Short mmCIF file of C-alpha atoms in Angstrom, two decimals:
data_model
loop_
_atom_site.label_atom_id
_atom_site.label_comp_id
_atom_site.label_asym_id
_atom_site.label_seq_id
_atom_site.Cartn_x
_atom_site.Cartn_y
_atom_site.Cartn_z
CA MET X 1 -16.63 -23.69 -65.96
CA LYS X 2 -18.88 -26.61 -64.99
CA GLN X 3 -17.77 -29.94 -66.38
CA ASN X 4 -19.34 -33.34 -66.48
CA MET X 5 -17.22 -35.13 -63.90
CA ARG X 6 -18.67 -38.52 -64.75
CA LYS X 7 -17.29 -37.98 -68.27
CA TRP X 8 -13.98 -36.79 -66.81
CA ILE X 9 -13.71 -40.05 -64.88
CA ASN X 10 -14.72 -42.15 -67.88
CA ASP X 11 -12.21 -40.37 -70.10
CA ILE X 12 -9.48 -41.29 -67.61
CA LEU X 13 -10.70 -44.88 -67.32
CA CYS X 14 -10.78 -45.29 -71.11
CA SER X 15 -7.62 -43.32 -71.90
CA ASP X 16 -4.71 -44.98 -73.69
CA THR X 17 -2.34 -42.76 -71.78
CA ARG X 18 -1.80 -42.27 -68.05
CA ARG X 19 -2.94 -38.96 -66.57
CA ALA X 20 -1.52 -37.03 -63.61
CA PHE X 21 -3.16 -34.85 -60.98
CA PRO X 22 -0.58 -33.87 -58.35
CA LEU X 23 -2.00 -32.03 -55.31
CA MET X 24 0.06 -29.07 -56.32
CA MET X 25 -0.66 -25.44 -55.73
CA TYR X 26 2.13 -23.87 -53.68
CA THR X 27 4.66 -24.56 -56.44
CA GLY X 28 2.86 -21.87 -58.43
CA LEU X 29 4.26 -19.26 -56.05
CA GLU X 30 7.55 -19.55 -57.92
CA LEU X 31 5.68 -18.53 -61.06
CA THR X 32 3.67 -15.65 -59.59
CA GLN X 33 6.44 -14.45 -57.25
CA VAL X 34 4.07 -13.93 -54.33
CA SER X 35 4.74 -14.93 -50.73
CA ILE X 36 2.73 -17.77 -49.27
CA ASN X 37 1.19 -15.61 -46.56
CA TYR X 38 -0.06 -12.99 -49.04
CA MET X 39 -1.42 -15.69 -51.31
CA LEU X 40 -3.33 -17.43 -48.53
CA GLN X 41 -5.02 -14.14 -47.61
CA SER X 42 -6.23 -13.39 -51.13
CA GLY X 43 -8.55 -15.39 -53.36
CA LYS X 44 -7.35 -13.43 -56.37
CA LEU X 45 -3.66 -14.15 -55.75
CA GLN X 46 -4.47 -17.80 -55.11
CA ALA X 47 -6.42 -18.04 -58.37
CA GLU X 48 -3.50 -16.49 -60.25
CA CYS X 49 -1.23 -19.14 -58.77
CA ILE X 50 -3.59 -21.98 -59.75
CA THR X 51 -3.95 -20.57 -63.25
CA ALA X 52 -0.20 -20.13 -63.71
CA LEU X 53 0.31 -23.81 -62.91
CA ALA X 54 -2.50 -24.85 -65.25
CA GLU X 55 -0.89 -22.90 -68.09
CA ARG X 56 2.44 -24.61 -67.50
CA TYR X 57 1.56 -28.23 -66.69
CA PRO X 58 -0.84 -30.72 -68.33
CA SER X 59 -2.35 -31.79 -65.01
CA ALA X 60 -5.71 -33.56 -65.35
CA ALA X 61 -7.19 -31.06 -62.90
CA SER X 62 -6.30 -28.02 -60.81
CA ILE X 63 -6.77 -27.53 -57.09
CA THR X 64 -7.02 -24.74 -54.55
CA ALA X 65 -4.45 -24.52 -51.76
CA MET X 66 -4.36 -27.28 -49.17
CA ASP X 67 -4.33 -25.10 -46.07
CA LEU X 68 -5.84 -27.21 -43.31
CA SER X 69 -5.95 -24.35 -40.82
CA VAL X 70 -8.67 -22.36 -42.60
CA GLU X 71 -11.66 -24.26 -41.24
CA ALA X 72 -10.49 -24.34 -37.61
CA GLU X 73 -9.63 -20.65 -37.91
CA ALA X 74 -13.24 -20.01 -38.96
CA PHE X 75 -14.33 -21.75 -35.74
CA GLY X 76 -12.14 -19.36 -33.76
CA SER X 77 -8.87 -21.27 -33.39
CA GLU X 78 -5.67 -19.30 -33.35
CA VAL X 79 -3.48 -19.59 -36.44
CA ARG X 80 0.25 -19.17 -36.59
CA CYS X 81 2.09 -18.45 -39.83
CA MET X 82 5.83 -18.99 -39.97
CA GLY X 83 8.07 -18.22 -42.90
CA ASN X 84 7.51 -20.14 -46.08
CA GLU X 85 5.13 -22.67 -44.56
CA THR X 86 1.40 -23.27 -44.51
CA PRO X 87 -0.30 -21.89 -41.38
CA THR X 88 -0.71 -24.08 -38.29
CA ILE X 89 -3.36 -24.10 -35.58
CA THR X 90 -2.11 -23.47 -32.06
CA GLY X 91 -3.88 -24.56 -28.89
CA SER X 92 -7.39 -25.98 -28.69
CA ILE X 93 -10.77 -24.33 -28.30
CA VAL X 94 -12.72 -27.44 -27.26
CA LYS X 95 -11.47 -28.65 -23.92
CA ASP X 96 -14.44 -30.48 -22.43
CA ALA X 97 -18.07 -31.50 -22.98
CA GLU X 98 -19.26 -28.02 -22.05
CA SER X 99 -17.11 -26.23 -24.61
CA ALA X 100 -18.06 -28.87 -27.20
CA ALA X 101 -21.75 -28.19 -26.53
CA SER X 102 -21.31 -24.43 -26.74
CA LEU X 103 -19.15 -24.51 -29.88
CA SER X 104 -20.83 -22.38 -32.53
CA ILE X 105 -20.91 -23.39 -36.18
CA PRO X 106 -19.37 -20.45 -38.03
CA ALA X 107 -20.83 -18.76 -41.09
CA ILE X 108 -19.28 -19.73 -44.42
CA SER X 109 -18.06 -16.13 -44.72
CA SER X 110 -15.92 -16.50 -41.57
CA GLY X 111 -12.16 -15.97 -41.55
CA ARG X 112 -10.42 -16.71 -44.84
CA ILE X 113 -13.06 -19.17 -46.10
CA GLY X 114 -14.39 -16.57 -48.55
CA GLU X 115 -10.93 -16.14 -50.07
CA PHE X 116 -10.67 -19.86 -50.82
CA LEU X 117 -14.13 -19.85 -52.39
CA GLU X 118 -13.18 -16.83 -54.47
CA ALA X 119 -10.00 -18.61 -55.56
CA ALA X 120 -12.04 -21.59 -56.72
CA ALA X 121 -14.58 -19.38 -58.53
CA LEU X 122 -11.94 -17.30 -60.32
CA ALA X 123 -9.82 -20.32 -61.24
CA ALA X 124 -12.86 -22.25 -62.50
CA ALA X 125 -13.78 -19.27 -64.68
CA MET X 126 -10.27 -18.91 -66.09
CA ILE X 127 -9.34 -22.59 -66.52
CA THR X 128 -11.66 -24.17 -69.05
CA ASP X 129 -9.71 -27.23 -70.23
CA ARG X 130 -9.84 -29.16 -66.94
CA PRO X 131 -11.84 -29.18 -63.71
CA VAL X 132 -10.81 -27.14 -60.69
CA PHE X 133 -11.11 -28.84 -57.33
CA GLY X 134 -11.62 -27.05 -54.05
CA CYS X 135 -9.86 -28.54 -51.05
CA HIS X 136 -11.06 -28.73 -47.49
CA ILE X 137 -10.28 -30.66 -44.35
CA GLY X 138 -12.20 -33.76 -43.24
CA PRO X 139 -14.38 -33.77 -40.12
CA PHE X 140 -12.14 -35.91 -37.91
CA SER X 141 -9.04 -33.92 -38.82
CA LEU X 142 -10.96 -30.70 -38.12
CA ALA X 143 -12.09 -32.08 -34.75
CA GLY X 144 -8.43 -32.80 -34.03
CA ARG X 145 -7.58 -29.17 -34.63
CA LEU X 146 -10.45 -27.96 -32.48
CA CYS X 147 -9.86 -30.35 -29.56
CA GLY X 148 -6.11 -30.89 -29.91
CA MET X 149 -4.99 -33.89 -31.91
CA THR X 150 -3.79 -36.01 -29.00
CA GLU X 151 -7.04 -35.38 -27.12
CA ALA X 152 -9.21 -36.12 -30.16
CA LEU X 153 -7.39 -39.40 -30.72
CA MET X 154 -7.76 -40.42 -27.08
CA ASN X 155 -11.40 -39.39 -27.07
CA VAL X 156 -12.35 -42.16 -29.50
CA HIS X 157 -12.03 -44.25 -26.32
CA ALA X 158 -12.28 -41.78 -23.45
CA GLU X 159 -15.03 -39.32 -24.49
CA PRO X 160 -16.69 -40.59 -27.66
CA GLU X 161 -19.95 -38.70 -27.00
CA MET X 162 -18.12 -35.39 -26.75
CA LEU X 163 -16.15 -36.19 -29.88
CA HIS X 164 -19.38 -36.92 -31.76
CA VAL X 165 -20.74 -33.52 -30.72
CA VAL X 166 -17.68 -31.83 -32.23
CA LEU X 167 -17.85 -34.03 -35.32
CA GLN X 168 -21.51 -33.19 -35.90
CA LYS X 169 -20.74 -29.48 -35.77
CA SER X 170 -17.61 -29.86 -37.90
CA THR X 171 -19.57 -31.82 -40.49
CA GLU X 172 -22.42 -29.32 -40.58
CA PHE X 173 -19.91 -26.56 -41.30
CA LEU X 174 -18.06 -28.63 -43.91
CA ARG X 175 -21.31 -29.51 -45.70
CA GLY X 176 -21.93 -25.80 -46.13
CA TYR X 177 -18.36 -25.22 -47.27
CA ALA X 178 -18.59 -28.07 -49.79
CA ARG X 179 -21.90 -26.66 -51.10
CA ALA X 180 -20.26 -23.26 -51.48
CA PHE X 181 -17.39 -24.80 -53.47
CA LYS X 182 -19.99 -26.42 -55.72
CA GLU X 183 -21.76 -23.09 -56.21
CA SER X 184 -18.40 -21.45 -57.02
CA GLY X 185 -18.12 -23.48 -60.22
CA ALA X 186 -15.57 -26.00 -58.98
CA GLY X 187 -15.79 -29.47 -60.48
CA GLY X 188 -15.34 -31.12 -57.12
CA ILE X 189 -13.54 -31.13 -53.83
CA VAL X 190 -10.67 -33.01 -52.31
CA ILE X 191 -11.49 -33.80 -48.67
CA ALA X 192 -8.23 -34.15 -46.75
CA GLU X 193 -8.70 -36.44 -43.78
CA PRO X 194 -5.17 -37.44 -42.72
CA ALA X 195 -5.94 -37.86 -39.00
CA ALA X 196 -8.33 -40.71 -39.76
CA GLY X 197 -5.30 -42.74 -40.84
CA LEU X 198 -4.14 -42.77 -37.22
CA ILE X 199 -7.19 -44.66 -35.95
CA SER X 200 -8.38 -48.20 -36.58
CA PRO X 201 -10.62 -48.97 -39.56
CA ALA X 202 -13.56 -49.49 -37.17
CA HIS X 203 -12.95 -46.13 -35.50
CA CYS X 204 -12.42 -44.55 -38.91
CA ASP X 205 -15.85 -45.83 -39.86
CA GLU X 206 -17.45 -44.42 -36.71
CA PHE X 207 -15.60 -41.11 -36.37
CA SER X 208 -14.79 -40.19 -39.96
CA SER X 209 -16.35 -42.10 -42.85
CA ARG X 210 -19.97 -41.81 -41.80
CA TYR X 211 -19.58 -38.04 -41.41
CA ILE X 212 -17.78 -37.71 -44.72
CA LYS X 213 -20.60 -39.66 -46.34
CA THR X 214 -23.09 -36.99 -45.29
CA ILE X 215 -20.92 -34.32 -46.96
CA ILE X 216 -20.66 -36.42 -50.10
CA ASP X 217 -24.39 -37.16 -50.12
CA THR X 218 -24.98 -33.40 -49.97
CA VAL X 219 -22.84 -32.36 -52.93
CA GLN X 220 -21.69 -35.19 -55.16
CA ASP X 221 -23.40 -35.68 -58.51
CA ASP X 222 -22.45 -35.94 -62.19
CA GLU X 223 -21.09 -32.40 -62.17
CA PHE X 224 -19.36 -32.42 -58.81
CA MET X 225 -16.96 -35.11 -57.68
CA VAL X 226 -15.48 -35.79 -54.26
CA ILE X 227 -11.98 -37.22 -53.85
CA LEU X 228 -11.18 -38.48 -50.36
CA HIS X 229 -7.52 -37.97 -49.45
CA ASN X 230 -5.80 -39.82 -46.64
CA CYS X 231 -2.02 -39.85 -46.63
CA GLY X 232 -1.73 -42.14 -43.61
CA SER X 233 -0.92 -45.82 -43.48
CA VAL X 234 -4.40 -46.79 -44.64
CA SER X 235 -4.01 -50.07 -46.49
CA ARG X 236 -6.64 -51.55 -44.17
CA HIS X 237 -8.93 -48.49 -44.38
CA VAL X 238 -9.78 -48.73 -48.08
CA GLY X 239 -13.13 -50.38 -47.38
CA THR X 240 -14.29 -47.71 -44.98
CA MET X 241 -12.95 -44.98 -47.28
CA ALA X 242 -14.96 -46.47 -50.16
CA SER X 243 -18.08 -46.62 -47.97
CA THR X 244 -18.21 -42.81 -48.04
CA GLY X 245 -19.31 -42.93 -51.66
CA ALA X 246 -16.42 -40.76 -52.87
CA MET X 247 -15.82 -41.12 -56.61
CA GLY X 248 -12.08 -40.99 -56.03
CA MET X 249 -9.59 -41.92 -53.33
CA HIS X 250 -6.21 -40.30 -52.92
CA PHE X 251 -3.38 -42.10 -51.12
CA GLY X 252 -0.06 -41.06 -49.61
CA ASN X 253 3.33 -42.66 -49.85
CA ALA X 254 2.79 -44.55 -46.58
CA VAL X 255 0.93 -47.21 -48.59
CA ASP X 256 2.00 -49.58 -51.35
CA MET X 257 -0.03 -48.19 -54.25
CA GLU X 258 0.06 -51.47 -56.14
CA GLN X 259 -1.46 -53.30 -53.16
CA VAL X 260 -4.01 -50.60 -52.39
CA LEU X 261 -5.23 -50.55 -55.99
CA LYS X 262 -6.30 -54.17 -55.64
CA ALA X 263 -8.72 -53.11 -52.89
CA VAL X 264 -10.15 -50.02 -54.60
CA PRO X 265 -13.55 -50.80 -56.14
CA LEU X 266 -13.64 -50.77 -59.92
CA GLY X 267 -14.95 -47.52 -61.31
CA LEU X 268 -13.46 -45.38 -58.55
CA LEU X 269 -10.36 -43.41 -59.39
CA ALA X 270 -7.30 -44.00 -57.19
CA PHE X 271 -4.70 -41.26 -57.00
CA GLY X 272 -1.18 -41.47 -55.60
CA ASN X 273 1.52 -41.52 -54.36
CA ILE X 274 5.00 -40.11 -55.10
CA ASP X 275 6.70 -39.04 -51.84
CA PRO X 276 6.08 -35.27 -51.81
CA VAL X 277 9.03 -34.36 -49.57
CA GLY X 278 11.73 -37.00 -49.98
CA VAL X 279 11.27 -37.25 -53.74
CA LEU X 280 9.36 -34.30 -55.20
CA LYS X 281 10.82 -31.57 -53.01
CA ASN X 282 14.23 -32.86 -51.99
CA GLY X 283 14.97 -35.43 -54.71
CA THR X 284 17.13 -34.92 -57.77
CA GLU X 285 15.53 -34.87 -61.21
CA GLU X 286 16.89 -38.36 -61.82
CA GLU X 287 15.43 -39.64 -58.53
CA ILE X 288 12.06 -38.14 -59.48
CA ARG X 289 12.22 -39.78 -62.91
CA ARG X 290 13.06 -43.16 -61.39
CA ALA X 291 10.34 -43.00 -58.70
CA THR X 292 7.68 -41.82 -61.17
CA THR X 293 8.54 -44.39 -63.82
CA SER X 294 8.67 -47.17 -61.26
CA LEU X 295 5.21 -46.27 -59.92
CA LEU X 296 3.76 -46.01 -63.42
CA LEU X 297 5.11 -49.43 -64.35
CA LYS X 298 3.86 -51.04 -61.14
CA THR X 299 0.35 -49.63 -61.62
CA SER X 300 0.13 -50.14 -65.38
CA GLY X 301 -2.57 -52.79 -65.07
CA HIS X 302 -5.02 -50.46 -63.34
CA ALA X 303 -7.02 -48.18 -65.63
CA ASN X 304 -8.38 -46.29 -62.62
CA PHE X 305 -4.95 -45.14 -61.44
CA VAL X 306 -4.08 -41.47 -61.70
CA LEU X 307 -0.49 -40.45 -61.02
CA SER X 308 -0.21 -37.96 -58.18
CA SER X 309 1.85 -36.72 -55.30
CA GLY X 310 1.42 -38.65 -52.05
CA CYS X 311 0.19 -35.51 -50.35
CA ASP X 312 0.22 -31.80 -50.94
CA VAL X 313 3.38 -30.82 -52.84
CA PRO X 314 5.08 -28.67 -50.17
CA PRO X 315 5.97 -25.01 -50.52
CA GLY X 316 9.48 -24.54 -51.86
CA THR X 317 9.35 -27.51 -54.24
CA PRO X 318 11.36 -26.37 -57.28
CA LEU X 319 9.65 -26.13 -60.66
CA ARG X 320 12.47 -28.17 -62.20
CA ASN X 321 11.38 -31.10 -60.03
CA ILE X 322 7.79 -30.81 -61.22
CA ASN X 323 9.14 -30.63 -64.77
CA ALA X 324 10.97 -33.92 -64.11
CA PHE X 325 7.74 -35.49 -62.79
CA PHE X 326 5.75 -34.59 -65.90
CA ARG X 327 8.68 -35.46 -68.18
CA ALA X 328 8.75 -38.95 -66.69
CA LEU X 329 5.01 -39.26 -67.33
CA ASP X 330 5.52 -38.16 -70.95
CA GLU X 331 8.31 -40.69 -71.43
CA TYR X 332 6.14 -43.46 -70.00
CA ASN X 333 3.17 -42.54 -72.18
CA SER X 334 5.35 -42.27 -75.29
CA ALA X 335 6.91 -45.65 -74.62
CA GLU X 336 3.49 -47.21 -74.07
CA LEU X 337 2.20 -45.85 -77.34
CA MET O 1 3.59 -61.91 -9.35
CA GLU O 2 -0.05 -61.95 -10.49
CA ILE O 3 -0.86 -58.38 -9.47
CA LEU O 4 2.01 -57.04 -11.60
CA LYS O 5 0.72 -58.99 -14.58
CA GLU O 6 -2.70 -57.42 -13.95
CA ILE O 7 -1.12 -53.96 -13.91
CA ALA O 8 0.61 -54.74 -17.20
CA ALA O 9 -2.67 -55.90 -18.74
CA HIS O 10 -4.53 -52.80 -17.57
CA VAL O 11 -1.78 -50.55 -18.94
CA GLU O 12 -2.01 -52.35 -22.26
CA ASN O 13 -5.78 -51.85 -22.29
CA GLY O 14 -5.52 -48.20 -21.28
CA ARG O 15 -7.42 -48.63 -17.98
CA ASN O 16 -5.82 -45.92 -15.87
CA ASN O 17 -8.25 -46.13 -12.92
CA GLU O 18 -7.57 -49.84 -12.52
CA VAL O 19 -3.84 -49.20 -12.82
CA ARG O 20 -3.97 -46.64 -10.03
CA VAL O 21 -5.94 -48.97 -7.75
CA LEU O 22 -3.53 -51.87 -8.30
CA VAL O 23 -0.39 -49.74 -7.99
CA GLY O 24 -1.79 -48.43 -4.69
CA LYS O 25 -2.41 -51.98 -3.55
CA CYS O 26 1.14 -53.00 -4.50
CA MET O 27 2.53 -50.12 -2.49
CA GLU O 28 0.43 -51.07 0.52
CA GLU O 29 1.67 -54.63 0.25
CA GLY O 30 5.26 -53.44 0.13
CA ILE O 31 6.04 -54.62 -3.40
CA GLY O 32 9.17 -52.88 -4.62
CA VAL O 33 8.67 -49.89 -6.88
CA SER O 34 11.30 -51.22 -9.23
CA ASP O 35 9.12 -54.30 -9.80
CA ILE O 36 5.97 -52.20 -10.13
CA LEU O 37 7.76 -50.12 -12.73
CA ASN O 38 9.46 -52.82 -14.76
CA LEU O 39 7.17 -55.85 -14.39
CA GLY O 40 3.93 -53.87 -14.35
CA LEU O 41 3.96 -50.47 -16.03
CA VAL O 42 6.84 -50.89 -18.47
CA ALA O 43 5.81 -54.46 -19.33
CA GLY O 44 2.31 -53.24 -20.29
CA MET O 45 3.71 -50.43 -22.39
CA ASN O 46 6.13 -52.82 -24.06
CA SER O 47 3.24 -55.10 -25.03
CA ILE O 48 1.24 -52.29 -26.61
CA GLY O 49 4.40 -51.14 -28.38
CA ILE O 50 4.84 -54.55 -29.97
CA ARG O 51 1.18 -54.64 -31.01
CA PHE O 52 1.51 -51.13 -32.47
CA ARG O 53 4.59 -52.16 -34.44
CA ASN O 54 2.65 -55.17 -35.75
CA ASN O 55 -0.25 -52.91 -36.82
CA GLU O 56 -2.60 -54.68 -34.40
CA VAL O 57 -3.50 -51.43 -32.62
CA PHE O 58 -3.47 -47.79 -33.65
CA VAL O 59 -2.42 -44.46 -32.15
CA PRO O 60 -5.41 -43.97 -29.77
CA GLU O 61 -4.74 -47.31 -28.09
CA VAL O 62 -1.08 -46.35 -27.57
CA LEU O 63 -2.10 -42.98 -26.14
CA MET O 64 -4.57 -44.59 -23.74
CA ALA O 65 -1.94 -47.10 -22.61
CA ALA O 66 0.53 -44.27 -22.11
CA ARG O 67 -1.97 -42.37 -20.00
CA ALA O 68 -2.51 -45.46 -17.84
CA MET O 69 1.23 -45.99 -17.48
CA LYS O 70 1.78 -42.36 -16.53
CA SER O 71 -0.96 -42.46 -13.89
CA GLY O 72 0.82 -45.39 -12.23
CA LEU O 73 4.23 -43.82 -12.69
CA GLU O 74 3.12 -40.62 -10.96
CA MET O 75 2.22 -42.64 -7.86
CA ILE O 76 5.58 -44.36 -7.56
CA LYS O 77 7.80 -41.54 -8.81
CA PRO O 78 8.48 -40.00 -5.38
CA ILE O 79 9.69 -43.38 -4.12
CA LEU O 80 11.71 -44.04 -7.27
CA LEU O 81 13.51 -40.75 -6.72
CA LYS O 82 13.95 -41.39 -2.99
CA GLU O 83 15.34 -44.88 -3.53
CA LYS O 84 17.45 -43.66 -6.45
CA VAL O 85 16.31 -46.48 -8.70
CA PRO O 86 18.63 -46.17 -11.69
CA SER O 87 17.05 -45.41 -15.05
CA LYS O 88 18.22 -46.85 -18.34
CA GLY O 89 19.13 -43.37 -19.51
CA THR O 90 17.80 -39.85 -19.94
CA ILE O 91 16.44 -38.45 -23.18
CA ILE O 92 15.56 -34.87 -24.01
CA ILE O 93 12.83 -34.68 -26.65
CA GLY O 94 11.09 -31.85 -28.46
CA THR O 95 9.88 -30.63 -31.84
CA VAL O 96 12.31 -28.22 -33.43
CA LEU O 97 11.85 -24.47 -33.74
CA GLY O 98 8.91 -23.54 -35.97
CA ASP O 99 7.18 -26.89 -35.65
CA LEU O 100 4.04 -27.08 -33.53
CA HIS O 101 3.01 -30.66 -34.36
CA ASP O 102 3.42 -32.84 -31.34
CA ILE O 103 1.54 -36.08 -31.94
CA GLY O 104 4.55 -37.96 -33.35
CA LYS O 105 6.80 -36.61 -30.63
CA ASN O 106 4.29 -37.63 -27.95
CA ILE O 107 4.09 -41.20 -29.21
CA VAL O 108 7.89 -41.48 -29.29
CA CYS O 109 7.91 -40.13 -25.70
CA TYR O 110 5.56 -42.86 -24.56
CA MET O 111 7.46 -45.60 -26.35
CA LEU O 112 10.73 -44.46 -24.76
CA GLN O 113 9.12 -44.25 -21.33
CA GLY O 114 7.67 -47.68 -21.94
CA ALA O 115 11.15 -48.95 -22.69
CA GLY O 116 12.27 -47.72 -19.26
CA PHE O 117 14.03 -44.47 -20.13
CA ASP O 118 13.64 -41.17 -18.32
CA VAL O 119 12.13 -38.84 -20.91
CA ILE O 120 12.19 -35.08 -20.49
CA ASP O 121 9.67 -33.62 -22.93
CA ILE O 122 10.57 -29.99 -23.54
CA GLY O 123 7.61 -29.47 -25.85
CA ILE O 124 7.13 -27.91 -29.26
CA ASP O 125 8.81 -25.10 -31.17
CA VAL O 126 12.09 -25.56 -29.28
CA PRO O 127 15.21 -23.49 -30.11
CA LYS O 128 18.63 -25.19 -30.23
CA GLU O 129 19.85 -23.48 -27.05
CA LYS O 130 17.01 -25.01 -25.07
CA PHE O 131 17.85 -28.55 -26.23
CA ILE O 132 21.45 -28.10 -25.13
CA GLU O 133 20.53 -26.48 -21.84
CA ALA O 134 18.07 -29.27 -21.01
CA ALA O 135 20.58 -31.99 -21.91
CA ARG O 136 23.19 -30.33 -19.68
CA ASN O 137 20.81 -29.79 -16.76
CA HIS O 138 19.43 -33.32 -16.81
CA GLY O 139 22.67 -35.13 -17.64
CA ALA O 140 21.00 -36.62 -20.71
CA GLN O 141 22.62 -39.12 -23.02
CA ILE O 142 20.29 -38.49 -25.96
CA ILE O 143 18.58 -35.52 -27.60
CA ALA O 144 15.62 -36.55 -29.78
CA LEU O 145 14.48 -34.06 -32.43
CA SER O 146 11.07 -34.24 -34.08
CA SER O 147 9.73 -32.42 -37.12
CA LEU O 148 6.62 -32.85 -39.22
CA LEU O 149 7.33 -30.17 -41.77
CA SER O 150 9.79 -30.20 -44.64
CA THR O 151 10.63 -26.59 -43.89
CA THR O 152 11.31 -27.02 -40.18
CA MET O 153 13.37 -30.19 -40.52
CA SER O 154 16.24 -28.11 -41.86
CA TYR O 155 16.51 -26.64 -38.35
CA MET O 156 17.66 -30.06 -37.15
CA LYS O 157 20.96 -29.33 -38.88
CA GLU O 158 21.35 -26.16 -36.84
CA VAL O 159 20.71 -28.10 -33.64
CA MET O 160 23.32 -30.68 -34.68
CA GLU O 161 25.87 -27.95 -35.34
CA ALA O 162 25.12 -26.25 -32.03
CA VAL O 163 25.51 -29.55 -30.16
CA ARG O 164 28.84 -30.24 -31.89
CA ALA O 165 30.07 -26.78 -30.89
CA SER O 166 28.93 -27.10 -27.27
CA GLU O 167 30.41 -28.68 -24.17
CA ILE O 168 27.98 -31.63 -24.43
CA ALA O 169 29.53 -32.76 -27.74
CA GLY O 170 30.90 -36.26 -27.29
CA THR O 171 28.65 -37.07 -24.36
CA VAL O 172 25.23 -36.56 -25.93
CA LYS O 173 23.96 -38.26 -29.08
CA VAL O 174 21.25 -36.82 -31.31
CA ILE O 175 18.49 -38.81 -32.97
CA VAL O 176 15.99 -37.42 -35.48
CA GLY O 177 12.57 -38.41 -36.76
CA GLY O 178 9.30 -37.19 -38.22
CA ALA O 179 7.27 -37.60 -41.40
CA PRO O 180 9.62 -35.82 -43.85
CA VAL O 181 12.86 -37.03 -42.23
CA THR O 182 14.79 -39.85 -43.90
CA GLN O 183 17.91 -41.88 -43.13
CA ALA O 184 19.67 -39.98 -45.92
CA PHE O 185 18.81 -36.66 -44.27
CA ALA O 186 19.95 -37.95 -40.88
CA ASP O 187 23.27 -39.03 -42.42
CA GLU O 188 23.63 -35.71 -44.20
CA ILE O 189 23.36 -33.67 -41.00
CA GLY O 190 25.47 -36.13 -39.00
CA ALA O 191 22.74 -37.33 -36.63
CA HIS O 192 23.65 -40.39 -34.57
CA GLY O 193 20.36 -42.12 -35.17
CA TYR O 194 17.17 -42.07 -37.20
CA ALA O 195 13.94 -44.02 -36.84
CA SER O 196 11.04 -44.12 -39.25
CA ASP O 197 8.52 -44.80 -36.48
CA ALA O 198 8.03 -44.60 -32.72
CA SER O 199 8.85 -48.22 -32.00
CA GLY O 200 12.03 -47.89 -34.01
CA ALA O 201 13.04 -44.87 -31.92
CA ALA O 202 13.13 -46.96 -28.74
CA GLU O 203 15.29 -49.56 -30.48
CA ILE O 204 17.69 -46.92 -31.77
CA VAL O 205 18.07 -45.42 -28.29
CA LYS O 206 18.69 -48.85 -26.76
CA GLY O 207 21.45 -49.37 -29.30
CA LEU O 208 23.01 -45.95 -28.68
CA ILE O 209 22.89 -46.07 -24.88
CA GLY O 210 23.23 -49.79 -24.33
#
C-alpha cells in the first residue's frame, strides 16, 4: 500500500519514542521454515518471509532481501550459491574497454529480478501498517561485480573512462529497477553501495554519488523514499553521500554513529549501526541488550536517528537475538517516557 | 641512493611504468637487488601502508602501489632467487572454503609483501588440506586465513584443527582476519594471531616471526 513517506519521516522526527528499522529479512526464514536458496528464487516465498517478520516485530519498515548478486546475474554474471548463505558472483564479465562497450543493459525481467519485484509487490499489498522497501545494489558496487572488485577499484586510477562506461550502463539498469520497485507499491528503496566506502570521498563523488543521484532524481518523491546504505568506513564520505539527495542514510558499524550523526544534514534520517555479525548474530542476548542500549543513549540527542543493524542481518541470526534487540529498544523507550 | 628513493616514490604513487624503467636502470648500474628490494620497492610499499593506516589514502591507491611494486619485483625475482637473498619469512594466504571474496585478502597480501615477506597466495575457496600442503611445500612459518562471511568464518576452526593434527603443528602459526572475524573468535578457535585490518596483519606477522 502506498504511503506518504514524507509523513513517515516527519512522524519519526517528531516521535517521543525511538524507532527501529533493522535491515532484516533472512531471519524470517526461521519463521517460514524455507531454505534461503528456495526463498531467493521465489517472490512469493520472499514475501511470506517479509510478512512473517512484520507480524512479529514492530519494525518501522520492512525490506526485501539484500541479495547483491541479483543485478550482476541479470547482466550475465555467474552466480554461486553455497549452503545457508546469500549467493555470490564468480568471475568477471567486463575485462577490458571492448567488453565494457559491448555490455548490454538487461531487461528488468532478466534473471531473478522479477521475483524480487514480485516480493515487494506482494509484501506491500499484505503489510499495511508500515512501508516496504525494495533493496538493490549501488552502481559502483555493481560495476565491481561486473569487472571484478579489485579491477574496478584500480580502474578509478588506471581506466576511469572504461569504468564510467560500465557505471553508465549499471546506472541505466538500476534506474529501471528502482522505477519498477516504485511501480510495485514499495514505499522506497535501500540502495546498498558498500564498495564506495573503499574509495576516497572525491572518487566516491565521481564514481558513485553522481550516478546514485540520477537514480534518486528518477524515483524519489513524497511517496517514494531512497535510503543510501554504505557499511564501510565512511565518516568522511557523509557529504558526498548527502549530495545524492537521498532522504535517508544508513551506516555500518565501521563508523562511530554519534560522530557521523553530527555530519548528517538535519531533516535526513540516519540509520545504524549495531554490528550485525559480532553482536546480532553471534552475541548473547545480554551483549545485544548492552550494545543496543549504549547506542540508543549515545544518539539520544538526535531526532533523526533510527536504530538499525549495521548491515544486512545475516542468515542464521537467531530470532531470540532479534527479540533481545527489540526488547532493549522497548526498555529504552519505556525508561525515556 | 637517489634512484632508490625515486623507485620508492613511484611505488607509493602507483607508477608501475616508471618503477620498471628505474629498476631496469638500477640493474644495469649493478645496484644490488637486495637494495632495490628493500630501499626501493618495500620502502615505497611501507610508505603507502602507513598512509593507508592513517586514512590518508584508500584501497585503490594501495592496489596501484602494489601493482607497481610487483612489476619491479618481477624484474628482480630471478636474481633474488639466484643469489638466495633471505626473506623475512614465508606466509601462505587464502580465503577459506566457501568464501569467494578476495579484496581483503589481496590487500593483506600486498601489505605483507610490502613488509618484506614472501607471500604465497593460494587464492579463494581454499580447503584445509590445501593450506597445510602449501605450508609444507613452501616451508612457511605462517598460514593466513581470510573470510568475509559469517557463515564461512566457522571453517577457520576446521583449518585450525587440521593444522593442530598435522605434522606442521608447532612449526606453523595461523592468523585470521576478515570483516566478521573478531579477537574473541580468534581466541575461541585458538588462532595465534588476529588483525582487524591489513596494516595490522603485517604487524602481527612481524611479532610472530620476529
